mmCIF file of C-alpha atoms in Angstrom:
data_model
loop_
_atom_site.group_PDB
_atom_site.id
_atom_site.type_symbol
_atom_site.label_atom_id
_atom_site.label_comp_id
_atom_site.label_asym_id
_atom_site.label_seq_id
_atom_site.Cartn_x
_atom_site.Cartn_y
_atom_site.Cartn_z
ATOM 1 C CA MET P 66 9.849 29.062 68.072
ATOM 2 C CA GLY P 67 6.967 27.767 70.184
ATOM 3 C CA HIS P 68 8.817 27.205 73.420
ATOM 4 C CA GLN P 69 7.759 30.576 74.891
ATOM 5 C CA ALA P 70 4.065 29.718 74.551
ATOM 6 C CA LEU P 71 4.734 26.292 76.079
ATOM 7 C CA LEU P 72 6.580 27.876 78.995
ATOM 8 C CA ARG P 73 3.586 30.162 79.596
ATOM 9 C CA LEU P 74 1.269 27.123 79.635
ATOM 10 C CA ARG P 75 3.532 25.350 82.094
ATOM 11 C CA LEU P 76 3.616 28.393 84.388
ATOM 12 C CA GLN P 77 -0.203 28.349 84.331
ATOM 13 C CA GLY P 78 -0.146 24.713 85.479
ATOM 14 C CA THR P 79 -0.881 23.045 82.140
ATOM 15 C CA ARG P 80 1.364 20.200 80.959
ATOM 16 C CA PRO P 81 0.699 19.057 77.403
ATOM 17 C CA HIS P 82 0.487 15.301 76.969
ATOM 18 C CA ALA P 83 2.514 15.521 73.748
ATOM 19 C CA VAL P 84 4.722 18.125 72.092
ATOM 20 C CA PHE P 85 5.911 18.028 68.477
ATOM 21 C CA VAL P 86 9.429 19.330 67.852
ATOM 22 C CA TYR P 87 10.191 20.083 64.202
ATOM 23 C CA VAL P 88 13.870 20.212 63.263
ATOM 24 C CA LEU P 89 13.719 22.450 60.202
ATOM 25 C CA ASP P 90 16.107 22.766 57.267
ATOM 26 C CA ARG P 91 15.387 26.510 57.280
ATOM 27 C CA GLU P 92 14.635 29.211 59.835
ATOM 28 C CA PRO P 93 11.123 29.293 61.354
ATOM 29 C CA VAL P 94 8.763 31.718 59.651
ATOM 30 C CA ARG P 95 6.576 34.050 61.693
ATOM 31 C CA GLY P 96 3.020 34.448 60.507
ATOM 32 C CA PRO P 97 -0.588 33.537 61.217
ATOM 33 C CA TYR P 98 0.227 29.804 61.493
ATOM 34 C CA ASP P 99 3.595 29.841 63.271
ATOM 35 C CA ALA P 100 4.214 27.676 66.350
ATOM 36 C CA GLU P 101 3.621 30.430 68.928
ATOM 37 C CA THR P 102 0.350 31.564 67.339
ATOM 38 C CA ALA P 103 -0.905 28.004 66.880
ATOM 39 C CA ILE P 104 -0.400 27.201 70.574
ATOM 40 C CA ASN P 105 -1.939 30.496 71.698
ATOM 41 C CA ASN P 106 -4.999 29.749 69.518
ATOM 42 C CA GLY P 107 -5.490 26.251 70.950
ATOM 43 C CA GLY P 108 -3.497 24.313 68.354
ATOM 44 C CA PHE P 109 -1.311 21.383 69.286
ATOM 45 C CA PRO P 110 1.916 22.209 71.129
ATOM 46 C CA GLU P 111 4.873 22.484 68.793
ATOM 47 C CA ILE P 112 8.384 23.850 68.720
ATOM 48 C CA GLU P 113 10.282 24.708 65.548
ATOM 49 C CA ILE P 114 14.085 24.471 65.631
ATOM 50 C CA GLY P 115 15.813 26.503 62.892
ATOM 51 C CA VAL P 116 19.075 25.628 61.185
ATOM 52 C CA SER P 117 20.970 28.333 63.071
ATOM 53 C CA GLU P 118 20.040 26.907 66.483
ATOM 54 C CA GLY P 119 22.586 24.606 68.105
ATOM 55 C CA PRO P 120 20.871 21.589 69.692
ATOM 56 C CA GLY P 121 23.214 21.687 72.687
ATOM 57 C CA LEU P 122 22.049 25.193 73.596
ATOM 58 C CA LEU P 123 18.294 24.633 73.393
ATOM 59 C CA ASP P 124 16.231 25.436 76.491
ATOM 60 C CA LEU P 125 13.661 22.653 76.479
ATOM 61 C CA ARG P 126 12.425 22.859 80.089
ATOM 62 C CA CYS P 127 8.878 23.040 78.777
ATOM 63 C CA LEU P 128 9.145 19.369 77.704
ATOM 64 C CA ARG P 129 9.428 17.939 81.246
ATOM 65 C CA GLY P 130 6.910 15.130 81.732
ATOM 66 C CA SER P 131 5.476 15.288 78.183
ATOM 67 C CA ARG P 132 5.787 12.829 75.305
ATOM 68 C CA VAL P 133 8.055 14.466 72.727
ATOM 69 C CA HIS P 134 7.952 13.750 68.990
ATOM 70 C CA VAL P 135 11.110 14.986 67.228
ATOM 71 C CA ILE P 136 10.683 15.129 63.448
ATOM 72 C CA GLY P 137 12.993 16.347 60.697
ATOM 73 C CA GLU P 138 14.955 15.676 57.538
ATOM 74 C CA ASN P 139 18.541 15.768 58.802
ATOM 75 C CA GLU P 140 19.192 12.581 60.772
ATOM 76 C CA ALA P 141 22.174 13.952 62.716
ATOM 77 C CA ARG P 142 20.296 17.081 63.818
ATOM 78 C CA VAL P 143 17.165 15.120 64.725
ATOM 79 C CA ARG P 144 19.239 12.771 66.883
ATOM 80 C CA ALA P 145 21.049 15.722 68.500
ATOM 81 C CA VAL P 146 17.758 17.476 69.336
ATOM 82 C CA ALA P 147 16.297 14.201 70.675
ATOM 83 C CA ARG P 148 19.356 13.698 72.907
ATOM 84 C CA ARG P 149 18.984 17.275 74.156
ATOM 85 C CA ALA P 150 15.267 16.745 74.844
ATOM 86 C CA VAL P 151 16.067 13.678 76.981
ATOM 87 C CA GLU P 152 18.121 15.918 79.297
ATOM 88 C CA PHE P 153 14.905 17.715 80.351
ATOM 89 C CA SER P 154 13.076 14.603 81.668
ATOM 90 C CA PRO P 155 10.204 14.115 79.220
ATOM 91 C CA SER P 156 8.077 11.006 79.708
ATOM 92 C CA GLN P 157 9.125 9.718 76.281
ATOM 93 C CA VAL P 158 11.016 10.886 73.192
ATOM 94 C CA ILE P 159 10.166 9.504 69.773
ATOM 95 C CA ALA P 160 12.443 10.747 67.004
ATOM 96 C CA CYS P 161 12.289 9.957 63.310
ATOM 97 C CA THR P 162 13.425 11.097 59.890
ATOM 98 C CA LYS P 163 12.489 9.915 56.423
ATOM 99 C CA ALA P 164 15.684 7.848 56.224
ATOM 100 C CA ASP P 165 15.605 6.444 59.752
ATOM 101 C CA GLY P 166 12.955 4.481 61.600
ATOM 102 C CA PRO P 167 11.718 5.727 64.948
ATOM 103 C CA ILE P 168 14.181 6.007 67.812
ATOM 104 C CA ILE P 169 12.352 5.712 71.126
ATOM 105 C CA TRP P 170 13.551 6.648 74.601
ATOM 106 C CA SER P 171 11.220 6.069 77.549
ATOM 107 C CA LYS P 172 11.625 7.228 81.121
ATOM 108 C CA LYS P 173 12.135 4.284 83.469
#
């Protein structure tokens, strides 16, 4: 959740400097403060990845050229989402969990 609003921004010519990707241990919840609504109301760009979403199938085109912060509880899933994000040419990926220090990938 959140990637559709980011895609709309990109199509309008706006590239966010940073995007926060939350790897959740539950499914995203729709409501007044969900990722799509927050972005549409001028909040910071975020994407929420639910437990049912396979990292290898994520469409993260909206991350191209942006700094990406991948945050979550499950180290394996956070690493998998970070590896997937790298495939879409962000400027930088910073991934971290509570148990693991930051893992940083920068575009050369």
